[in-house]
CSV table of C-alpha atoms in Angstrom, one decimal:
chain,number,residue,atom,x,y,z
A,1,UNK,CA,-19.2,12.6,-36.9
A,2,UNK,CA,-17.2,15.6,-38.0
A,3,UNK,CA,-15.3,15.6,-41.2
A,4,UNK,CA,-12.1,17.9,-41.5
A,5,UNK,CA,-10.8,18.7,-45.0
A,6,UNK,CA,-7.4,19.6,-46.1
A,7,UNK,CA,-6.8,21.0,-49.5
A,8,UNK,CA,-3.7,20.6,-51.8
A,9,UNK,CA,-1.0,22.9,-52.8
A,10,UNK,CA,-2.3,26.2,-54.3
A,11,UNK,CA,-5.7,25.5,-52.9
A,12,UNK,CA,-7.8,27.0,-50.1
A,13,UNK,CA,-10.4,25.6,-47.8
A,14,UNK,CA,-13.1,26.8,-50.3
A,15,UNK,CA,-12.1,24.0,-52.7
A,16,UNK,CA,-14.1,21.6,-50.7
A,17,UNK,CA,-17.5,23.5,-50.9
A,18,UNK,CA,-19.1,21.3,-53.6
A,19,UNK,CA,-18.3,18.2,-51.6
A,20,UNK,CA,-19.3,19.7,-48.3
A,21,UNK,CA,-22.7,20.6,-49.8
A,22,UNK,CA,-23.1,17.1,-50.6
A,23,UNK,CA,-22.2,15.8,-47.3
A,24,UNK,CA,-24.9,17.7,-45.3
A,25,UNK,CA,-25.6,14.7,-42.9
A,26,UNK,CA,-22.0,15.4,-41.4
A,27,UNK,CA,-20.6,18.4,-39.6
A,28,UNK,CA,-17.9,19.5,-42.1
A,29,UNK,CA,-14.9,21.7,-41.5
A,30,UNK,CA,-12.5,22.8,-44.2
A,31,UNK,CA,-9.3,24.2,-43.1
A,32,UNK,CA,-6.5,26.4,-44.8
A,33,UNK,CA,-3.0,25.0,-45.0
A,34,UNK,CA,-0.2,27.3,-43.8
A,35,UNK,CA,0.7,29.9,-46.5
A,36,UNK,CA,-2.7,29.4,-48.2
A,37,UNK,CA,-5.9,31.3,-48.3
A,38,UNK,CA,-6.7,33.1,-44.9
A,39,UNK,CA,-3.6,31.3,-43.4
A,40,UNK,CA,-1.1,32.9,-45.9
A,41,UNK,CA,0.7,34.8,-43.1
A,42,UNK,CA,1.2,31.7,-40.9
A,43,UNK,CA,4.7,30.5,-40.4
A,44,UNK,CA,5.9,26.8,-40.9
A,45,UNK,CA,9.4,25.4,-41.7
A,46,UNK,CA,8.5,21.7,-41.9
A,47,UNK,CA,5.7,19.1,-41.6
A,48,UNK,CA,5.9,19.1,-37.7
A,49,UNK,CA,5.2,22.9,-37.8
A,50,UNK,CA,2.3,22.5,-40.2
A,51,UNK,CA,0.7,19.8,-38.1
A,52,UNK,CA,1.0,21.9,-34.8
A,53,UNK,CA,-0.8,24.7,-36.5
A,54,UNK,CA,-3.3,22.4,-37.9
A,55,UNK,CA,-4.0,20.8,-34.6
A,56,UNK,CA,-4.8,24.0,-33.1
A,57,UNK,CA,-7.5,24.6,-35.6
A,58,UNK,CA,-8.8,21.1,-35.4
A,59,UNK,CA,-8.9,20.8,-31.5
A,60,UNK,CA,-10.8,24.3,-31.5
A,61,UNK,CA,-13.3,23.1,-34.1
A,62,UNK,CA,-13.7,19.5,-33.2
A,63,UNK,CA,-13.2,19.6,-29.4
A,64,UNK,CA,-13.9,16.1,-27.9
A,65,UNK,CA,-16.1,14.7,-30.9
A,66,UNK,CA,-15.0,12.0,-33.1
A,67,UNK,CA,-13.7,13.0,-36.6
A,68,UNK,CA,-12.4,11.9,-40.0
A,69,UNK,CA,-9.5,13.7,-41.7
A,70,UNK,CA,-9.7,14.0,-45.4
A,71,UNK,CA,-6.7,15.3,-47.3
A,72,UNK,CA,-6.0,15.9,-51.0
A,73,UNK,CA,-2.5,15.6,-52.4
A,74,UNK,CA,-0.4,17.8,-50.1
A,75,UNK,CA,-3.3,17.9,-47.7
A,76,UNK,CA,-3.2,14.1,-47.6
A,77,UNK,CA,0.5,14.0,-47.0
A,78,UNK,CA,0.1,16.3,-44.0
A,79,UNK,CA,-2.8,14.3,-42.9
A,80,UNK,CA,-0.5,11.2,-42.9
A,81,UNK,CA,2.1,13.0,-41.1
A,82,UNK,CA,-0.4,14.4,-38.4
A,83,UNK,CA,-1.9,10.9,-37.9
A,84,UNK,CA,1.1,8.7,-37.9
A,85,UNK,CA,4.0,10.9,-36.7
A,86,UNK,CA,3.2,14.3,-35.4
A,87,UNK,CA,3.1,15.1,-31.7
A,88,UNK,CA,-0.5,16.1,-31.5
A,89,UNK,CA,-3.6,15.2,-29.8
A,90,UNK,CA,-5.3,12.6,-32.0
A,91,UNK,CA,-7.5,10.5,-29.6
A,92,UNK,CA,-10.7,11.5,-31.4
A,93,UNK,CA,-9.4,10.7,-35.0
A,94,UNK,CA,-11.5,7.9,-36.4
A,95,UNK,CA,-9.8,7.6,-39.8
A,96,UNK,CA,-8.2,9.1,-42.8
A,97,UNK,CA,-9.5,9.6,-46.3
A,98,UNK,CA,-6.4,10.3,-48.6
A,99,UNK,CA,-7.1,11.6,-52.2
A,100,UNK,CA,-4.0,11.4,-54.6
A,101,UNK,CA,-1.4,11.5,-51.9
A,102,UNK,CA,2.1,10.3,-52.0
A,103,UNK,CA,3.2,8.0,-49.2
A,104,UNK,CA,6.8,9.2,-49.5
A,105,UNK,CA,10.1,8.2,-51.1
A,106,UNK,CA,12.4,5.4,-49.9
A,107,UNK,CA,15.7,5.8,-51.7
A,108,UNK,CA,18.0,8.7,-50.9
A,109,UNK,CA,18.8,9.3,-54.6
A,110,UNK,CA,15.1,9.9,-55.3
A,111,UNK,CA,14.8,12.2,-52.4
A,112,UNK,CA,17.7,14.2,-53.5
A,113,UNK,CA,16.3,14.5,-57.0
A,114,UNK,CA,12.9,15.4,-55.6
A,115,UNK,CA,14.5,18.1,-53.5
A,116,UNK,CA,16.2,19.8,-56.6
A,117,UNK,CA,12.9,19.5,-58.5
A,118,UNK,CA,10.8,21.1,-55.8
A,119,UNK,CA,13.5,23.8,-55.1
A,120,UNK,CA,13.4,24.8,-58.9
A,121,UNK,CA,9.5,25.2,-58.4
A,122,UNK,CA,9.8,27.1,-55.4
A,123,UNK,CA,12.2,29.5,-56.9
A,124,UNK,CA,9.7,30.1,-59.9
A,125,UNK,CA,6.8,30.6,-57.6
A,126,UNK,CA,8.7,33.2,-55.8
A,127,UNK,CA,10.1,35.0,-58.8
A,128,UNK,CA,7.7,34.6,-61.9
A,129,UNK,CA,4.2,36.0,-62.6
A,130,UNK,CA,1.6,33.7,-61.2
A,131,UNK,CA,-0.1,33.2,-64.6
A,132,UNK,CA,3.2,32.3,-66.1
A,133,UNK,CA,4.3,29.6,-63.6
A,134,UNK,CA,0.8,28.1,-63.3
A,135,UNK,CA,0.7,27.7,-67.1
A,136,UNK,CA,3.9,25.5,-66.7
A,137,UNK,CA,2.7,23.8,-63.4
A,138,UNK,CA,-0.5,22.4,-64.9
A,139,UNK,CA,1.5,20.9,-67.8
A,140,UNK,CA,3.1,18.3,-65.5
A,141,UNK,CA,2.2,14.6,-66.3
A,142,UNK,CA,-0.3,14.3,-63.4
A,143,UNK,CA,-2.4,16.9,-64.9
A,144,UNK,CA,-2.2,15.3,-68.5
A,145,UNK,CA,-5.9,14.6,-68.6
A,146,UNK,CA,-7.0,18.3,-68.4
A,147,UNK,CA,-8.4,19.9,-71.4
A,148,UNK,CA,-7.0,23.3,-72.4
A,149,UNK,CA,-10.2,24.8,-70.9
A,150,UNK,CA,-10.0,23.0,-67.6
A,151,UNK,CA,-6.4,24.0,-67.3
A,152,UNK,CA,-7.2,27.7,-68.1
A,153,UNK,CA,-10.0,27.7,-65.4
A,154,UNK,CA,-7.5,26.2,-62.8
A,155,UNK,CA,-4.9,28.8,-63.7
A,156,UNK,CA,-7.5,31.6,-63.0
A,157,UNK,CA,-8.6,29.9,-59.9
A,158,UNK,CA,-5.2,29.7,-58.4
A,159,UNK,CA,-3.6,32.9,-59.5
A,160,UNK,CA,-4.8,35.0,-56.4
A,161,UNK,CA,-3.3,32.4,-53.9
A,162,UNK,CA,0.0,32.1,-55.9
A,163,UNK,CA,3.3,33.7,-55.1
A,164,UNK,CA,6.2,33.4,-52.7
A,165,UNK,CA,3.9,32.0,-50.2
A,166,UNK,CA,3.7,28.8,-52.3
A,167,UNK,CA,7.3,28.6,-52.7
A,168,UNK,CA,7.8,28.7,-48.9
A,169,UNK,CA,5.2,26.0,-48.4
A,170,UNK,CA,6.8,23.8,-51.2
A,171,UNK,CA,10.2,23.8,-49.5
A,172,UNK,CA,8.6,23.2,-46.2
A,173,UNK,CA,6.8,20.2,-47.2
A,174,UNK,CA,8.7,18.9,-50.1
A,175,UNK,CA,8.3,15.1,-50.7
A,176,UNK,CA,12.0,15.0,-50.1
A,177,UNK,CA,11.4,15.8,-46.4
A,178,UNK,CA,8.5,13.5,-45.9
A,179,UNK,CA,9.0,10.3,-44.2
A,180,UNK,CA,8.0,7.2,-46.1
A,181,UNK,CA,4.7,6.1,-44.5
A,182,UNK,CA,4.0,2.8,-46.5
A,183,UNK,CA,4.9,0.5,-43.6
A,184,UNK,CA,3.1,2.5,-41.0
A,185,UNK,CA,-0.1,2.7,-43.1
A,186,UNK,CA,-0.1,-1.0,-43.5
A,187,UNK,CA,0.5,-1.7,-39.8
A,188,UNK,CA,-1.6,1.1,-38.2
A,189,UNK,CA,-5.0,0.1,-36.6
A,190,UNK,CA,-6.4,3.5,-37.9
A,191,UNK,CA,-8.6,3.0,-40.8
A,192,UNK,CA,-7.2,4.6,-43.9
A,193,UNK,CA,-8.9,4.8,-47.2
A,194,UNK,CA,-7.5,6.0,-50.5
A,195,UNK,CA,-9.7,7.9,-53.1
A,196,UNK,CA,-8.2,8.4,-56.5
A,197,UNK,CA,-9.7,9.6,-59.9
A,198,UNK,CA,-10.0,6.9,-62.5
A,199,UNK,CA,-7.9,9.0,-64.9
A,200,UNK,CA,-5.2,9.5,-62.4
A,201,UNK,CA,-2.8,6.8,-63.5
A,202,UNK,CA,0.1,7.7,-61.4
A,203,UNK,CA,-1.6,7.5,-58.1
A,204,UNK,CA,-3.8,4.5,-59.2
A,205,UNK,CA,-0.2,2.8,-59.5
A,206,UNK,CA,0.8,4.1,-56.1
A,207,UNK,CA,-2.3,2.5,-54.6
A,208,UNK,CA,-1.8,-0.7,-56.2
A,209,UNK,CA,1.9,-0.8,-55.4
A,210,UNK,CA,1.3,0.0,-51.8
A,211,UNK,CA,-1.7,-2.3,-51.6
A,212,UNK,CA,-3.9,0.4,-50.3
A,213,UNK,CA,-7.7,0.4,-49.6
A,214,UNK,CA,-8.4,2.1,-53.1
A,215,UNK,CA,-11.8,3.6,-54.1
A,216,UNK,CA,-11.9,4.9,-57.8
A,217,UNK,CA,-13.8,8.2,-58.4
A,218,UNK,CA,-15.2,7.8,-62.0
A,219,UNK,CA,-14.8,10.6,-64.7
A,220,UNK,CA,-12.1,12.3,-62.7
A,221,UNK,CA,-8.2,12.8,-62.7
A,222,UNK,CA,-5.9,13.8,-59.9
A,223,UNK,CA,-8.1,16.3,-58.5
A,224,UNK,CA,-11.2,14.2,-58.3
A,225,UNK,CA,-13.1,16.0,-55.6
A,226,UNK,CA,-13.1,19.1,-57.8
A,227,UNK,CA,-13.9,17.2,-61.1
A,228,UNK,CA,-16.5,15.0,-59.7
A,229,UNK,CA,-17.7,16.2,-56.4
A,230,UNK,CA,-20.9,14.1,-56.5
A,231,UNK,CA,-19.1,10.8,-56.9
A,232,UNK,CA,-16.5,11.9,-54.4
A,233,UNK,CA,-19.1,12.8,-51.8
A,234,UNK,CA,-21.0,9.6,-52.3
A,235,UNK,CA,-17.8,7.5,-51.7
A,236,UNK,CA,-17.0,9.5,-48.7
A,237,UNK,CA,-20.4,9.1,-47.3
A,238,UNK,CA,-20.3,5.4,-47.7
A,239,UNK,CA,-16.8,5.1,-46.1
A,240,UNK,CA,-17.6,7.3,-43.1
A,241,UNK,CA,-21.1,5.7,-42.7
A,242,UNK,CA,-19.7,2.1,-42.8
A,243,UNK,CA,-16.9,3.1,-40.3
A,244,UNK,CA,-19.3,4.6,-37.8
A,245,UNK,CA,-21.1,1.3,-37.6
A,246,UNK,CA,-18.0,-0.7,-36.5
């Protein structure tokens, strides 16, 4: 079984290294999203473009072998689109593991508000110095559990990957543009698992409201795989291992 990992906004494939090291029984592949890491020069205007670009990487790496797709935050939203909507080859996809991923918005008023929210952030990413915009980015409520030291470590980690490229990705994959996947998640035969840090109250509420197959990662917040890679890898191993026996 192969495991394919997708990072979140501002991240890179390297974000998964601590988890991959603890999942040595699987063949693990971490990919860079468009506009991130080694894929900064890639072009994508929307979710479909992102999925087409990723599909080329996935098919090259996976070939005809079965695989699980694991996505964090934006990576999880792209994984949802890839599995449930994109026009891609998915015959060997065995399941999804989503970490702190939003299933989408239903009401048009909320979509309009989110678009304005993301557009403002995209403008800031394109025009402000990286340390300045990241300082404000990590003050958002979803990161409230971070200590000042943890926040500073993230700012330093993300600064090299931060700039106009992130603004482009944010407008291409705004939550306002994402379909609502709640109904499809509940009706699909594809196994979908939802991992969330126990301190991530926002996405615990999402999982409960959507009646998702939730697994809590202890001693972790929104970025659970970074904050507690050992527990995350253990849960992932159990999920993939049990699925392969079905």
